[in-house]
Coordinates of C-alpha atoms and ligand atoms in Angstrom, one line a residue:
X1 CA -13.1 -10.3 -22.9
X2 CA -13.7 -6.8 -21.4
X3 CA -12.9 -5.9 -17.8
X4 CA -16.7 -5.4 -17.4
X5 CA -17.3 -9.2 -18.2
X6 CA -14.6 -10.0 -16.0
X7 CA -15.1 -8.3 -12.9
X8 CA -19.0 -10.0 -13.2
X9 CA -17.1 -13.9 -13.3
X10 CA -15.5 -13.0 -9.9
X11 CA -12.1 -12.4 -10.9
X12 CA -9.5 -12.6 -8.8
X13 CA -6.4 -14.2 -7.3
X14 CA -5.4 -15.8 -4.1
X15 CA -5.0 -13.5 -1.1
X16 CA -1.8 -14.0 1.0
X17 CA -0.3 -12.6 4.2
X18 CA 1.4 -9.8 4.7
X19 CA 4.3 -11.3 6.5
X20 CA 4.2 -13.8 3.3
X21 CA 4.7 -11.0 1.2
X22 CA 7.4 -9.3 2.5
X23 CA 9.3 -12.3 2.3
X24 CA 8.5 -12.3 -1.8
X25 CA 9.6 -8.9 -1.5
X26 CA 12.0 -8.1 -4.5
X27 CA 15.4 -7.0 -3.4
X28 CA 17.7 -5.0 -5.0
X29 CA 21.4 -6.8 -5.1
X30 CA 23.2 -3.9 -2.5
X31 CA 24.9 -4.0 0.5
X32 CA 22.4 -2.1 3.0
X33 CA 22.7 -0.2 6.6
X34 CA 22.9 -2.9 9.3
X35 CA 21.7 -2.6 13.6
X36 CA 25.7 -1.9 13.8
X37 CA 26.3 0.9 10.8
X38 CA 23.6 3.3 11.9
X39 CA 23.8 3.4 15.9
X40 CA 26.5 6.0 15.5
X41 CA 23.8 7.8 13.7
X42 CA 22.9 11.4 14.8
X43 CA 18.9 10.4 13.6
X44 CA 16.4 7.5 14.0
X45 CA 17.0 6.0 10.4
X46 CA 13.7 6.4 8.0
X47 CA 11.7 2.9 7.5
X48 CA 10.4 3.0 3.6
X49 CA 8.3 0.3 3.9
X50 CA 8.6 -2.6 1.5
X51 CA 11.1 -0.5 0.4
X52 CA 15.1 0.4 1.7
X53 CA 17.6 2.9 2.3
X54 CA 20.7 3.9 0.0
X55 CA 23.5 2.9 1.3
X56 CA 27.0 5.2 0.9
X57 CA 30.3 5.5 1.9
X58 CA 32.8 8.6 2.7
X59 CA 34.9 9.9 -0.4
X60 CA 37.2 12.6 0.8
X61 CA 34.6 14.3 3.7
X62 CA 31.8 13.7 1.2
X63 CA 28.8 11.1 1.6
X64 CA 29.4 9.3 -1.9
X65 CA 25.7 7.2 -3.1
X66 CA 25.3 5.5 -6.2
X67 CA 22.1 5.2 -8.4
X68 CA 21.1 2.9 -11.6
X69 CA 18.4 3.7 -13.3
X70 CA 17.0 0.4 -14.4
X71 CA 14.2 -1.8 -15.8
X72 CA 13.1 -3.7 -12.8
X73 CA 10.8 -7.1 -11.8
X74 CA 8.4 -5.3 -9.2
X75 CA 6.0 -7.1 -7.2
X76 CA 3.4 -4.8 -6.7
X77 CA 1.1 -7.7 -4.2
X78 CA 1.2 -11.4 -4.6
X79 CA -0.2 -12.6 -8.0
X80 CA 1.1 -8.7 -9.8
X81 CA 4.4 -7.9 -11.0
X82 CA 5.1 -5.7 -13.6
X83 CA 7.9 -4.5 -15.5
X84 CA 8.8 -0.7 -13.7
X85 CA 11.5 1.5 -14.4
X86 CA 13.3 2.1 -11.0
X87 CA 16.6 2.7 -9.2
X88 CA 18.5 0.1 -8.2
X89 CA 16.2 -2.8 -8.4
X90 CA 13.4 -0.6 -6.9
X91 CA 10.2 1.7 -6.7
X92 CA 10.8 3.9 -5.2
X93 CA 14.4 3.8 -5.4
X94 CA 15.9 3.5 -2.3
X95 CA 15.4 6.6 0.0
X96 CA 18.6 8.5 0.2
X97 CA 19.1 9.9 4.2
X98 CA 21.4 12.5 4.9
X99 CA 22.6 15.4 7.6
X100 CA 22.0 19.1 6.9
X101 CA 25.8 19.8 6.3
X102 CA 26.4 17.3 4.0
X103 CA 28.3 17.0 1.2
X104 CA 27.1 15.1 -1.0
X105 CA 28.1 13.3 -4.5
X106 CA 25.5 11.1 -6.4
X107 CA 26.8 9.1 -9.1
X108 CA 23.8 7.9 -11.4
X109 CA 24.2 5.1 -13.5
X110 CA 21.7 5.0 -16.8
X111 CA 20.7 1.7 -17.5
X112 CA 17.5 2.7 -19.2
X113 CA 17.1 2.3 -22.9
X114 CA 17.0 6.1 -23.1
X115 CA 18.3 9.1 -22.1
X116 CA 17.1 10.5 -18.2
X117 CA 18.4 12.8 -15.5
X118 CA 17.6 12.7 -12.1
X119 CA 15.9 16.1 -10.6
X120 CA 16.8 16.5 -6.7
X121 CA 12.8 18.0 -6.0
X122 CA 12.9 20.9 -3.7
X123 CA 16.9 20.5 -2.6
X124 CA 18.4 23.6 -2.9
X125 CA 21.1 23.6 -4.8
X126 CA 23.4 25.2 -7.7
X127 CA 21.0 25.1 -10.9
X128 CA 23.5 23.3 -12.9
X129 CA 23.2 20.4 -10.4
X130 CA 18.8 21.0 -10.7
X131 CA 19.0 17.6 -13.3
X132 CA 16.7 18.7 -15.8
X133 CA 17.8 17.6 -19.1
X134 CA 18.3 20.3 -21.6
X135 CA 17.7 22.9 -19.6
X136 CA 20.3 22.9 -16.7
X137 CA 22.5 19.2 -18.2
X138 CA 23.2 16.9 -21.3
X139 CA 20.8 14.2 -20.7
X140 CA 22.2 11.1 -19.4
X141 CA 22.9 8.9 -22.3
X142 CA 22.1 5.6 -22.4
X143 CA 25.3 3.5 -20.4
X144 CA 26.8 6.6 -19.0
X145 CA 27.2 7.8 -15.7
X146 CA 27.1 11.4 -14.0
X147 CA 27.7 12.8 -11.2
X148 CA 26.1 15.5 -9.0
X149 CA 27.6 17.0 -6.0
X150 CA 26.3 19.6 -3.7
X151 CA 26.0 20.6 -0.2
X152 CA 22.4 20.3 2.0
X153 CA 22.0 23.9 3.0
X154 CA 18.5 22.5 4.6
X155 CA 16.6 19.9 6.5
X156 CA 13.1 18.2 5.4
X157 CA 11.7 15.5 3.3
X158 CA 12.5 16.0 -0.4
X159 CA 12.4 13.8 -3.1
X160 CA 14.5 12.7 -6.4
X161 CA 13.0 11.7 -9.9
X162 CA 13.4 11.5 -13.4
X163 CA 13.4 14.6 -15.4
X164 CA 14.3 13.5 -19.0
X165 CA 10.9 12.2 -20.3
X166 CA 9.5 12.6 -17.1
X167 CA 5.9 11.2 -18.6
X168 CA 7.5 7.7 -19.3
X169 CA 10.1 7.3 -17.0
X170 CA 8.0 8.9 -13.8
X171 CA 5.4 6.9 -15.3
X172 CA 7.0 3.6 -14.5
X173 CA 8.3 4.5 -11.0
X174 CA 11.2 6.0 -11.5
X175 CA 11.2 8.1 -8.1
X176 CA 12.7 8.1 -4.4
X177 CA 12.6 10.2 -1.5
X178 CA 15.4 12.5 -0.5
X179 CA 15.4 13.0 3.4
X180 CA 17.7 15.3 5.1
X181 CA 17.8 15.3 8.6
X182 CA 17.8 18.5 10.9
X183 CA 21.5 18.9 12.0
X184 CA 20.3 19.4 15.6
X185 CA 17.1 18.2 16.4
X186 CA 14.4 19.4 18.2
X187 CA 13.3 16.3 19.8
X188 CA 13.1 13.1 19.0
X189 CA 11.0 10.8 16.9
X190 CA 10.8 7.0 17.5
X191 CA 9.4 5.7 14.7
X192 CA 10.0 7.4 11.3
X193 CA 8.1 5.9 8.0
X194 CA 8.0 7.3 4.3
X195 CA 5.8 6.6 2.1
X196 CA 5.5 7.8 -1.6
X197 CA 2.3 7.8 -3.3
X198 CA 2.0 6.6 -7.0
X199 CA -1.1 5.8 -9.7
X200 CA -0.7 3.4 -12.4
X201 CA -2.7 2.0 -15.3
X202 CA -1.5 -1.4 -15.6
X203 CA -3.8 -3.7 -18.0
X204 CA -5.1 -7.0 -16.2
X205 CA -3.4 -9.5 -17.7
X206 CA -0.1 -7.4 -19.5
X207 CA 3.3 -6.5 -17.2
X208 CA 3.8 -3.3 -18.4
X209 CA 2.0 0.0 -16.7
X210 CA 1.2 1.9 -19.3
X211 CA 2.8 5.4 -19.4
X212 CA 0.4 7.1 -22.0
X213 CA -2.4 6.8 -19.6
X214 CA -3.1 10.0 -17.3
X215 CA -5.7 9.6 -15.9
X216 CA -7.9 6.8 -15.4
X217 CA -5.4 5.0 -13.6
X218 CA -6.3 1.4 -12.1
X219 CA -3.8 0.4 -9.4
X220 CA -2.7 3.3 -6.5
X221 CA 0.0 2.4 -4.1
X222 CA 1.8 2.9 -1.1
X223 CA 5.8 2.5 -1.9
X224 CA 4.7 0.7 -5.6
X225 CA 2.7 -1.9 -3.6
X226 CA -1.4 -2.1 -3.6
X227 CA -2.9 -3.4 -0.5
X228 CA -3.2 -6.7 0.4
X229 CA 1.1 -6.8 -0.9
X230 CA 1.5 -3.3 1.5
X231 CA 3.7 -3.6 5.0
X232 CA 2.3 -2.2 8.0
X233 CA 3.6 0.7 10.1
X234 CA 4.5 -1.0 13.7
X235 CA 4.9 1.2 17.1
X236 CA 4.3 0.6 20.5
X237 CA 1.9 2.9 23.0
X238 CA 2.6 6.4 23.3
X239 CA 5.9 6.3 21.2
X240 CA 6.2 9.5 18.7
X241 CA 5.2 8.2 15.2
X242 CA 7.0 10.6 12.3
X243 CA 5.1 9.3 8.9
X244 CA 6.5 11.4 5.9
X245 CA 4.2 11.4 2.4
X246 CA 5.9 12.0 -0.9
X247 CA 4.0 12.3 -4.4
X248 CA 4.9 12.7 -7.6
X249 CA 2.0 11.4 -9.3
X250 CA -1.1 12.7 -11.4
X251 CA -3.9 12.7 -8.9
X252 CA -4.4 14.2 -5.6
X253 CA -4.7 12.1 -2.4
X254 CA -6.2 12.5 0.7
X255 CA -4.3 10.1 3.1
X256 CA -6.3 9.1 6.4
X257 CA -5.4 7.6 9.2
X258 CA -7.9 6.3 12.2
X259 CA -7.5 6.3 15.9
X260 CA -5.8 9.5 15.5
X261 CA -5.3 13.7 15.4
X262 CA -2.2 14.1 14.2
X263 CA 0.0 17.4 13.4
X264 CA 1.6 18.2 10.5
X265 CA 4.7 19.5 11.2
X266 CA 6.5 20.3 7.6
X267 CA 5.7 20.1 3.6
X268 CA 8.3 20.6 1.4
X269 CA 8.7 24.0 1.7
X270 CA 10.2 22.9 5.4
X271 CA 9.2 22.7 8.7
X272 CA 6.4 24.9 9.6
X273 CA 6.4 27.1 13.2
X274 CA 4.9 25.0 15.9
X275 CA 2.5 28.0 16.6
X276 CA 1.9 27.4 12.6
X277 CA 1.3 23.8 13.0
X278 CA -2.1 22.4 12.5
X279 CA -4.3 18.6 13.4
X280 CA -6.0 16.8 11.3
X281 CA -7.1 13.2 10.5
X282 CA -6.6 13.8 6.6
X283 CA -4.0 15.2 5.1
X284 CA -4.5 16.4 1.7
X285 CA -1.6 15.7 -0.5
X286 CA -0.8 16.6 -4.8
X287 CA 1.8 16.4 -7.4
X288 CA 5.3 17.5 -6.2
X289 CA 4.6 17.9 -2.5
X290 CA 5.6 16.3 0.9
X291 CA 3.9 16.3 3.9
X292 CA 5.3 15.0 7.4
X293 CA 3.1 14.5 10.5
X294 CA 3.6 13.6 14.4
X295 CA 1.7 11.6 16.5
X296 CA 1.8 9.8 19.4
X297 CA 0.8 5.9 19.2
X298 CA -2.6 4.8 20.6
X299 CA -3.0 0.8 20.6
X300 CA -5.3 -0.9 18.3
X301 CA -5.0 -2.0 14.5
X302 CA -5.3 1.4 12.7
X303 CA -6.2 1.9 9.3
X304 CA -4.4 4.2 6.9
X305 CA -5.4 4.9 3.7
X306 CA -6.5 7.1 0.9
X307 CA -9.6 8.8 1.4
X308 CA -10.8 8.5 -2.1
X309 CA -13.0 6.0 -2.6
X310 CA -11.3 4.4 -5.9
X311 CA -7.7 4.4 -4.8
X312 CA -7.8 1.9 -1.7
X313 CA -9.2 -0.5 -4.4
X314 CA -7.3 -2.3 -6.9
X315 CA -7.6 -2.8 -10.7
X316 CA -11.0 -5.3 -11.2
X317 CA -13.3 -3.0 -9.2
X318 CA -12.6 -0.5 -12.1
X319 CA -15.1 0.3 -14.7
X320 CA -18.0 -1.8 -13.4
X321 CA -21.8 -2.0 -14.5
X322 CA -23.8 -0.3 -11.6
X323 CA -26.0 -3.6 -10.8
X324 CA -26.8 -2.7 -6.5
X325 CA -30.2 -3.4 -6.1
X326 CA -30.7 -5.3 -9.4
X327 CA -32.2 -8.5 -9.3
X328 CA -29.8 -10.3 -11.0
X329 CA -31.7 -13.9 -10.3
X330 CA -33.1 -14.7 -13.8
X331 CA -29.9 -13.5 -15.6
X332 CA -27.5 -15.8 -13.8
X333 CA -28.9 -18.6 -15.0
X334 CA -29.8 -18.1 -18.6
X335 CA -26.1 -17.0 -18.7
X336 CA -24.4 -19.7 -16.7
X337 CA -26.1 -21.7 -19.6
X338 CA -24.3 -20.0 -22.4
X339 CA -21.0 -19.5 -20.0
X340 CA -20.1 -22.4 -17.4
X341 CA -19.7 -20.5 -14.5
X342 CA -21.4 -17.0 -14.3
X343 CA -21.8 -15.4 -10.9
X344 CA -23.9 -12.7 -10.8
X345 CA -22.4 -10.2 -8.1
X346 CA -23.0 -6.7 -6.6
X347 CA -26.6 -6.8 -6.2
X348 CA -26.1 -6.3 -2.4
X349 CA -23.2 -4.4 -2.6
X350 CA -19.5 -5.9 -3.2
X351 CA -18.6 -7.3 0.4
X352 CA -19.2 -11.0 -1.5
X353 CA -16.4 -9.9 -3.6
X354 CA -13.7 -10.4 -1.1
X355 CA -15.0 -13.6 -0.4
X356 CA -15.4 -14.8 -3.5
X357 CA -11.7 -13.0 -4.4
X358 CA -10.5 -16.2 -2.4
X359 CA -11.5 -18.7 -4.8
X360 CA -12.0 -17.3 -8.2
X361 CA -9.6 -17.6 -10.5
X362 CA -9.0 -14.4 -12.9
X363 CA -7.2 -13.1 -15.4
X364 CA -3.2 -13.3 -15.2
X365 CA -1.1 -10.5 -13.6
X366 CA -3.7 -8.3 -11.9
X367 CA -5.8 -8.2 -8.2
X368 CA -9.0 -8.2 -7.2
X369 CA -10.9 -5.1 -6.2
X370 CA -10.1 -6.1 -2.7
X371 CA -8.8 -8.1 -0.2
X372 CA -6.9 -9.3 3.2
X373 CA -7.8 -10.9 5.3
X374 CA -8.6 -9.6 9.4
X375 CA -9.3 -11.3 12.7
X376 CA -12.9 -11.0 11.5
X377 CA -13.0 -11.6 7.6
X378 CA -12.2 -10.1 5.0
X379 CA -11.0 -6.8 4.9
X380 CA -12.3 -5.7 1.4
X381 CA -9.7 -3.1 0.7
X382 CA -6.8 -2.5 -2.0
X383 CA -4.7 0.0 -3.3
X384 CA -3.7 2.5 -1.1
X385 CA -4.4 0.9 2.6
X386 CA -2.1 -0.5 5.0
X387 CA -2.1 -0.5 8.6
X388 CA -0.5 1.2 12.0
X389 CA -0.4 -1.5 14.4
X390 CA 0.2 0.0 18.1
X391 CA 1.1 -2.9 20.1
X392 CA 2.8 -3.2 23.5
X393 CA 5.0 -5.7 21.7
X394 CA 5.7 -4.3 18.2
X395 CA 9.2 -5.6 17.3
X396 CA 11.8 -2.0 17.5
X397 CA 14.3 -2.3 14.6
X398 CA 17.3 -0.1 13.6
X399 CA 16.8 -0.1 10.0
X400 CA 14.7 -0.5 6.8
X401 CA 16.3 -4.0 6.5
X402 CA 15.9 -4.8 9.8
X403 CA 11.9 -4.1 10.2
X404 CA 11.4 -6.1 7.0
X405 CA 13.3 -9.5 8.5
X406 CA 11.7 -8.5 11.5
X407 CA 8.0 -8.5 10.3
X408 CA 9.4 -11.6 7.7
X409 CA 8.8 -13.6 11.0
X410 CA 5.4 -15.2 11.9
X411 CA 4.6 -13.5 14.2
X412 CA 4.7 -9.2 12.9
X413 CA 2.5 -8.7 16.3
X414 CA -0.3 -9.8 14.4
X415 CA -3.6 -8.3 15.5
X416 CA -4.3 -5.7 18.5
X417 CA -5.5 -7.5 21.6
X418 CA -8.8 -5.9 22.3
X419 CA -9.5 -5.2 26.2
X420 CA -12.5 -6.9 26.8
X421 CA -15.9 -5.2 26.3
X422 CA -14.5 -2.9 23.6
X423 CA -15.0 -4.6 20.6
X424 CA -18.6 -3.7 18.5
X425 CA -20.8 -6.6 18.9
X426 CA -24.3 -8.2 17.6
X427 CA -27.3 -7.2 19.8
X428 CA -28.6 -10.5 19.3
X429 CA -27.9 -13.1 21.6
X430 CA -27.8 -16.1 19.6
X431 CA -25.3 -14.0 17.0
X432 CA -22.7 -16.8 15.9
X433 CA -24.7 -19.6 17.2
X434 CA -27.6 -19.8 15.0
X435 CA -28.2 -23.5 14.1
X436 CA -27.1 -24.5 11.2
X437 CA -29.1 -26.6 8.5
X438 CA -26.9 -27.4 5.8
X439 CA -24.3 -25.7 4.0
X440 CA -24.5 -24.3 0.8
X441 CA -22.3 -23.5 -1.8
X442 CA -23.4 -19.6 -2.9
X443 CA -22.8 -20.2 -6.5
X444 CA -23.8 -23.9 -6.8
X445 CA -27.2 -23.9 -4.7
X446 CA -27.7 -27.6 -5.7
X447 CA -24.1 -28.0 -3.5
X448 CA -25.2 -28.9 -0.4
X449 CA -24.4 -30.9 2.9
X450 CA -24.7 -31.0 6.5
X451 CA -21.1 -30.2 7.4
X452 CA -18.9 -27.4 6.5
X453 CA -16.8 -28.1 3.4
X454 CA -15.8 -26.5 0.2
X455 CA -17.5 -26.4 -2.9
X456 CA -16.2 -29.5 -5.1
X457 CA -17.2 -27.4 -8.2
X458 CA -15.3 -23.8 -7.5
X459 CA -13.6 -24.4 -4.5
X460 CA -15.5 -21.7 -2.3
X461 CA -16.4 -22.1 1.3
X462 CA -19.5 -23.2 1.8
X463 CA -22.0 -21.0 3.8
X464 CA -23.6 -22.4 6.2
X465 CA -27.5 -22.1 6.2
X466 CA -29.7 -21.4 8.9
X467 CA -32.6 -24.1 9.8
X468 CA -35.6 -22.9 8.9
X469 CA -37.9 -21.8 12.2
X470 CA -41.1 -23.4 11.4
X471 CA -42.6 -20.5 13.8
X472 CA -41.4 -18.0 11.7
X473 CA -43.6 -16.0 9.2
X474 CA -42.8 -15.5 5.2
X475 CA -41.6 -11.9 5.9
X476 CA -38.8 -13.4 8.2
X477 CA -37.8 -16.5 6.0
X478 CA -38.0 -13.7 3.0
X479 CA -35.3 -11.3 5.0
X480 CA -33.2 -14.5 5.5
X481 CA -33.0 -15.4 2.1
X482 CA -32.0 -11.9 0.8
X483 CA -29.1 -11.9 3.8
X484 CA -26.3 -10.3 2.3
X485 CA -23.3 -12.9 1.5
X486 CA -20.1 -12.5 3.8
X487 CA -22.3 -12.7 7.3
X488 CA -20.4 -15.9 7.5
X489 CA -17.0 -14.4 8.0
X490 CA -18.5 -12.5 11.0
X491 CA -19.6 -15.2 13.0
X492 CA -16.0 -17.4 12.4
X493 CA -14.9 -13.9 13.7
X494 CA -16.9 -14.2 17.3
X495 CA -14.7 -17.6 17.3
X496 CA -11.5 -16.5 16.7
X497 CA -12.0 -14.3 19.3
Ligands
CU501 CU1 -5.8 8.8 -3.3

């Protein structure tokens, strides 16, 4: 069965919660900074969301940090893991922090079925330390460790990866960020966040990403998870936000983030003269660079996300038929007679796809084109979207660990408390009251009653139907009957609020 086919029965898998996510979170088996290791710290300690930081200890003066390359269970969102290669237990490994100054030594373990070698990506350095196999090492063979040692001679957000058949092993995740922190700083930054950038081609259905593919990749992510399995960034009001970007993938992204003009203060190269700096609201980003930018936290429920149009959208909205503005009437049923179940979708657009992402079940092992679920419906995204929440009560937290117990509880702040009068709003008076006449099942019309209900047939919600005005001319009734699916979810939104 092709993906086309697929994507037209529905597809899909059950949305969860964030906060439901985090707590499926796969964890790798170390020891990790705790509130009482890092208050001595001379920096506010990087958050990789969904994601950690490597822990290390003091060999003679030096900062001592151990790596395993290894195959890995990753959950990418609820209903998708796959089968990555990672460092210890993760994608991105685990973000190494240290001080300009530093010695360092990093011992890394291969676990891999093959030989690697792990490149320190713009850390300057003595070239035999560089980690590219061949050319500046042995590659690392298969159960052997190795060690690199070197000093940080500079401050920024760098990154590590393989660089012993980079295609495969980068391919699968094996990457990590590398962030050395200015040895006196010039002010300071309350919140900092990093997150790496990655494209995948991963089947529906299979575990393994496939490396081969370069190109037409099907699931992008934030820290190896696709929206709706991605953590938000918390802050409150007016605290300075630090988000760092890192990317060692194959396509170039253009990360946006609403509610916003923020600076960017350093790539890869370093940090750039504040007379140099500039704003944006998109920052463009490609293979092999970093980009870190400043802000200062307004409140409200922010979106950040890829400004592409494919990559905040997950695997089953790949590679469909273009049917908008088709009538797909006719054909739904002459097919639904050959194949039990048929929906015929995207005539209006794909907003009914979230909704019907809910309730459909699809093939094993993938996600739907979008999901999540927001105060007022669905929020129809995947892949690379996640969002700032600026609320007055954001949960602080020391560490990595300790923002992803914190936001493991019910209660992550969930959504911004609009002030009243600033939320966009129907014109029409009787918007959310309408009376109802029965509701309807949108894929089994004959499915009908007078309260609200699931579908006994395919589980959906039920939508409800409004009565019909006996005033009202055929060009009204006509408009109503061609009202896009999904207005539902707008009206249970006036309630919730
Ligand atoms: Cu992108």
């Amino acid at each position: 069965m092709s993906i086309k086919r697929l994507i037209l029965f529905g597809a899909v898998v059950v949305v969860l919660s964030m906060a439901t996510v985090l707590a499926q979170r796969v964890v790798s088996g170390q020891t990790s900074l705790t509130s009482e290791t890092v208050k001595d710290l001379p920096y506010t300690p990087v958050v990789t969301l969904n994601g950690s930081t490597l822990p290390w200890k003091m060999v003679d003066g030096t900062k001592e940090f151990h790596l395993t390359v290894e195959e890995i269970t990753w959950e990418m969102a609820p209903g998708m893991v796959v089968k990555a290669w990672g460092y210890n237990g993760q994608t991105p490994g685990p973000t190494i922090e240290a001080v300009e100054g530093d010695r360092v030594r990093i011992l890394v373990e291969n676990k891999l079925p093959e030989p690697t070698a792990v490149h320190w990506h713009g850390v300057i350095l003595p070239s035999g330390m560089d980690g590219v196999a061949g050319l500046t090492q042995w590659p690392i063979p298969p159960g052997d460790t190795f060690k690199y040692e070197f000093t940080l001679k500079q401050h920024g957000t760098q990154m590590y990866h393989s660089h012993g058949d980079e295609m495969v092993q980068i391919g699968l995740g094996a990457m990590g960020f590398f962030i050395i922190h200015p040895k006196r700083p010039t002010h300071k930054i309350d919140r900092d966040y990093a997150i790496f950038l990655n494209e995948w081609f991963v089947q529906p259905g299979t575990a393994r990403p496939d490396p081969n593919v370069m190109t037409d990749f099907n699931i992008f992510t934030f820290n190896s998870r696709a929206f709706p399995g991605t953590a938000p960034l918390l802050a409150r009001p007016g605290e300075r936000v630090r988000v760092r970007l890192g990317h060692v993938g194959q396509d170039f992204h253009a990360i946006h983030m609403h509610g916003h003009s923020f600076t960017i203060v350093a790539t890869d190269g370093g940090d750039i003269p504040e007379t140099a700096q500039w704003m944006e609201t998109t920052v463009a980003i490609g293979p092999g660079q970093t980009r870190d930018y400043e802000f200062i936290a307004i409140p409200g429920d922010w979106a950040l996300h890829c400004h592409l149009r494919h990559h905040p959208m997950n695997a089953m909205g790949h590679d469909i038929p273009n049917v908008l503005g088709v009538n797909q009437a006719g054909v739904e049923e002459k097919i639904q007679a050959l194949v039990p179940g048929y929906m015929a979708m995207g005539e209006t657009g794909m907003h009914e796809h979230a909704e019907h992402a809910k309730h459909m079940a699809g093939p094993p092992n993938t996600l739907p084109m979008m999901g999540g679920q927001g105060p007022f419906g669905p929020i129809g995204m995947g892949g690379m979207f996640t969002v700032l929440k600026v609320h007055e009560n954001a949960p602080r937290f020391a560490t990595a660990d300790d923002y992803t117990k914190q936001i493991q509880l019910p209660d992550d702040g969930g959504w911004y408390d609009n002030p009243p009068g600033t939320v966009a709003e129907s014109i029409n008076p009787d918007f959310g009251k309408q009376k109802i006449g029965a509701y309807v099942c949108p894929m089994h019309p004959e499915v009908r009653q007078s309260e609200p209900g699931s579908c006994p047939k395919c589980g959906m919600t039920l939508k409800p139907q409004k009565a019909e005005p006996a005033e009202e001319g055929d060009g009204n009734r006509q408009s109503e009957s061609r009202e896009p699916m999904g207005s539902q979810e707008h009206h249970e939104g006036m309630h919730h609020h």
